[in-house]
Short mmCIF file of C-alpha atoms in Angstrom, two decimals:
data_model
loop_
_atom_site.label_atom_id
_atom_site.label_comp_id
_atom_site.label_asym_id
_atom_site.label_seq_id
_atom_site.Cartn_x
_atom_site.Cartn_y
_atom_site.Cartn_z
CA UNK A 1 109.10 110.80 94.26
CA UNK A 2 110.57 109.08 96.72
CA UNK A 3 113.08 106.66 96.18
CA UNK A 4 111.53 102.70 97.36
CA UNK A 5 114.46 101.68 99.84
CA UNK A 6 113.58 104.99 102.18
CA UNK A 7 109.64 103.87 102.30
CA UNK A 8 110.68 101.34 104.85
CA UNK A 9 112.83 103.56 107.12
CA UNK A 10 109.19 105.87 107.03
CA UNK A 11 107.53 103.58 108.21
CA UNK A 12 109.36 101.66 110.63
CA UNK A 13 108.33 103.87 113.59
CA UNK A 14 104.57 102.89 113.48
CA UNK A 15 104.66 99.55 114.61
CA UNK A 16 107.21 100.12 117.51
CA UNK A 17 104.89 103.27 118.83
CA UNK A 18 102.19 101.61 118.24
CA UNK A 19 102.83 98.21 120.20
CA UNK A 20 104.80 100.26 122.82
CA UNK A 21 101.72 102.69 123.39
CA UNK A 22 99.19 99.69 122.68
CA UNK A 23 100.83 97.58 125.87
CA UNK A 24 100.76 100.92 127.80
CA UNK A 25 97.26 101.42 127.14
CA UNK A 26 96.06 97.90 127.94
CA UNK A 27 98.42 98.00 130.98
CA UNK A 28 96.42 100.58 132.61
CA UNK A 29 92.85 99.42 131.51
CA UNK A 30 93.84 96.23 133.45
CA UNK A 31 95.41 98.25 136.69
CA UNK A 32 91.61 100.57 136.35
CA UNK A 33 89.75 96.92 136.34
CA UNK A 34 88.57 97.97 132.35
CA UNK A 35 88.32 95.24 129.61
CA UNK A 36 89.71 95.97 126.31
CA UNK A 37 87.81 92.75 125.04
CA UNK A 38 84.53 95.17 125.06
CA UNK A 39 82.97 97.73 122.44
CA UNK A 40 83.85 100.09 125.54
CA UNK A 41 85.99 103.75 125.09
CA UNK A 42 89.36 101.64 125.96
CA UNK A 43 88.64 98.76 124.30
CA UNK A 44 87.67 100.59 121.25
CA UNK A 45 90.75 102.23 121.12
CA UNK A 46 92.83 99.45 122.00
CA UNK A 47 91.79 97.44 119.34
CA UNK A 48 92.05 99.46 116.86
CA UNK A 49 95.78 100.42 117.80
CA UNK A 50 96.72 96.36 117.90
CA UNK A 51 95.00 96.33 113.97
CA UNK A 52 96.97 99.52 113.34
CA UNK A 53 100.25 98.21 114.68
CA UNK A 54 99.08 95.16 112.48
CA UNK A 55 98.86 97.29 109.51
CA UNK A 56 101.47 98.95 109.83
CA UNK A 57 103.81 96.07 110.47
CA UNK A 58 103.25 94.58 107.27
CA UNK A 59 103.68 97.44 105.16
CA UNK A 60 106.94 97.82 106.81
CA UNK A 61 107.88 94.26 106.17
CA UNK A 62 106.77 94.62 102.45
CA UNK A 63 108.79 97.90 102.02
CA UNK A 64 111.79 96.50 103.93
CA UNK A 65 112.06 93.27 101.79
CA UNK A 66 111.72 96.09 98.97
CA UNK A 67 114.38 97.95 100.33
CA UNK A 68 116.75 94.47 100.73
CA UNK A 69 116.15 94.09 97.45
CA UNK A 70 117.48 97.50 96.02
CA UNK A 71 120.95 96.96 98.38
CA UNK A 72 121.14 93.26 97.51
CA UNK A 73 121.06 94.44 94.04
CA UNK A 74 124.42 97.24 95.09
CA UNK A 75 126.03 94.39 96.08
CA UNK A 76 125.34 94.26 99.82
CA UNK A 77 124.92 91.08 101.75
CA UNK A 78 125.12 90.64 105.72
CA UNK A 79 123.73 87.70 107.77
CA UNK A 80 122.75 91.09 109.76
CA UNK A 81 120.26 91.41 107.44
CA UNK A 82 118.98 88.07 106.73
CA UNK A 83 118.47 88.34 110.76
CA UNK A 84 116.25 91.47 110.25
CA UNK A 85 114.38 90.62 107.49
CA UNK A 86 114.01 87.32 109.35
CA UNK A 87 112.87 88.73 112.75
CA UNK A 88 110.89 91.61 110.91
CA UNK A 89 108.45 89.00 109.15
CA UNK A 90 107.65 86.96 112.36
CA UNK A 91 107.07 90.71 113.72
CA UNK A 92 104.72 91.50 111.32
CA UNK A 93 102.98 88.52 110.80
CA UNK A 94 102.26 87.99 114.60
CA UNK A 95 100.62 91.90 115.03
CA UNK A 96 98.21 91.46 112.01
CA UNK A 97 97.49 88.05 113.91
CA UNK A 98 97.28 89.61 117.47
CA UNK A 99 95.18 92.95 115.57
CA UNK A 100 92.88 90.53 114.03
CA UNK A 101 92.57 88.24 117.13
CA UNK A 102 91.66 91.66 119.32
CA UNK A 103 89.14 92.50 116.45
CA UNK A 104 87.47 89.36 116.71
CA UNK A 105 87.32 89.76 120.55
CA UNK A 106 86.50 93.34 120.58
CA UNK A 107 83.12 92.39 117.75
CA UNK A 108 82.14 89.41 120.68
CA UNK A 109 81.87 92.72 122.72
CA UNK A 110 82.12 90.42 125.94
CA UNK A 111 84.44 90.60 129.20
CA UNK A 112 86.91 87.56 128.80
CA UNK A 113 88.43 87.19 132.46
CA UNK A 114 90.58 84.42 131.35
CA UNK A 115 92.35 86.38 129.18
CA UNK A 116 92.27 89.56 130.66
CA UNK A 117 95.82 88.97 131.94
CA UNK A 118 97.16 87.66 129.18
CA UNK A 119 96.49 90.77 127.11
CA UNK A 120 99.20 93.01 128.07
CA UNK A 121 101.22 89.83 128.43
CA UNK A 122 100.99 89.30 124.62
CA UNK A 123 101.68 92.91 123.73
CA UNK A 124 105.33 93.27 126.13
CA UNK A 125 106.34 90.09 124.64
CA UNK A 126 105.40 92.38 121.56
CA UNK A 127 107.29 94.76 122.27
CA UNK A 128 110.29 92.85 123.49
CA UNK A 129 110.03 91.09 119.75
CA UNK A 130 110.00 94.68 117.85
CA UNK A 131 112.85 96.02 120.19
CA UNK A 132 114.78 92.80 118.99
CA UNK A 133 114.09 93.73 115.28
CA UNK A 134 114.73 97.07 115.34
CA UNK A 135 117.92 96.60 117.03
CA UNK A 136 119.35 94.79 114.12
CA UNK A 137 117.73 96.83 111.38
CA UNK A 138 119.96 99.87 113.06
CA UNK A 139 122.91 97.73 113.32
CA UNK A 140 122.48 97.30 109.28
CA UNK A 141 121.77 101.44 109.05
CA UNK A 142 124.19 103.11 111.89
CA UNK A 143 126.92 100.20 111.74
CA UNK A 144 126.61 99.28 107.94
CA UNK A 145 125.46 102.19 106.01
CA UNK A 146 122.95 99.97 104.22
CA UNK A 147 120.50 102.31 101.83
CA UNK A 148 122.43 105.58 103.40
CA UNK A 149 123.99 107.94 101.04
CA UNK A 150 127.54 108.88 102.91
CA UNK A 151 127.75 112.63 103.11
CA UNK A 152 131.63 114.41 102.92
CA UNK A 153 132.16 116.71 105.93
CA UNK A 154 134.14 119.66 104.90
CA UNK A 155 136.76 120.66 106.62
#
């Protein structure tokens, strides 16, 4: 089985892919003059990859507060961390919120113009916000060794 501090490192890769690929996508429905607000091909697509992100943003949260846990518990402490797990809950409490705010537009299946630039807007500031997390959760993994077993190089 595997151990419950490497369940987060598994899953941290979701959410940035997704959010990076959901802005992408939403980018070039608005360049092509699509809406993503619509039961359409793109905006089915689109929506379900902001609830995905969603999903998987929370689970990573969960599993990284699991993971604090286990290296709190070894004795570990770093205001690097508190910083992560700080920045990784406003992360992934704002893409269930965005996923659920694009479901709730997608099921009005209507053409919001207002918003229409405002979409990808959301999602780089997204992405700006996971970049911001992730860069301290590998400070606390490729600077700290936090959860990492240290391997001996033979020489």
């Amino acid at each position: 089985m595997v151990p419950i501090q490497h369940i987060h490192p598994s899953l941290v890769h979701f959410p940035i892919v997704l959010i990076y690929t959901l802005a992408a996508i939403d980018l070039v429905a608005l360049a092509g003059g699509s809406a993503v607000t619509r039961k359409s091909g793109v905006g089915t697509i689109s929506t379900f990859v902001a609830l995905a992100a969603g999903v998987f943003a929370i689970g990573t949260w969960f599993f990284g507060g699991l993971a604090l846990d286990h290296a709190e518990a070894a004795g570990f402490s770093s205001d690097i961390a508190e910083i992560h797990e700080s920045l990784g809950g406003i992360t992934a409490f704002a893409f269930l919120i965005w996923g659920l705010v694009r479901l709730a537009l997608w099921v009005r299946n209507r053409e919001f113009r207002a918003v229409t630039m405002a979409i990808p807007l959301i999602e780089i500031c997204g992405a700006i916000l996971v970049t911001a997390t992730a860069y301290y959760g590998g400070l606390l993994v490729y600077e700290l060794g936090v959860n990492v077993a240290k391997t001996a190089i033979a020489g």
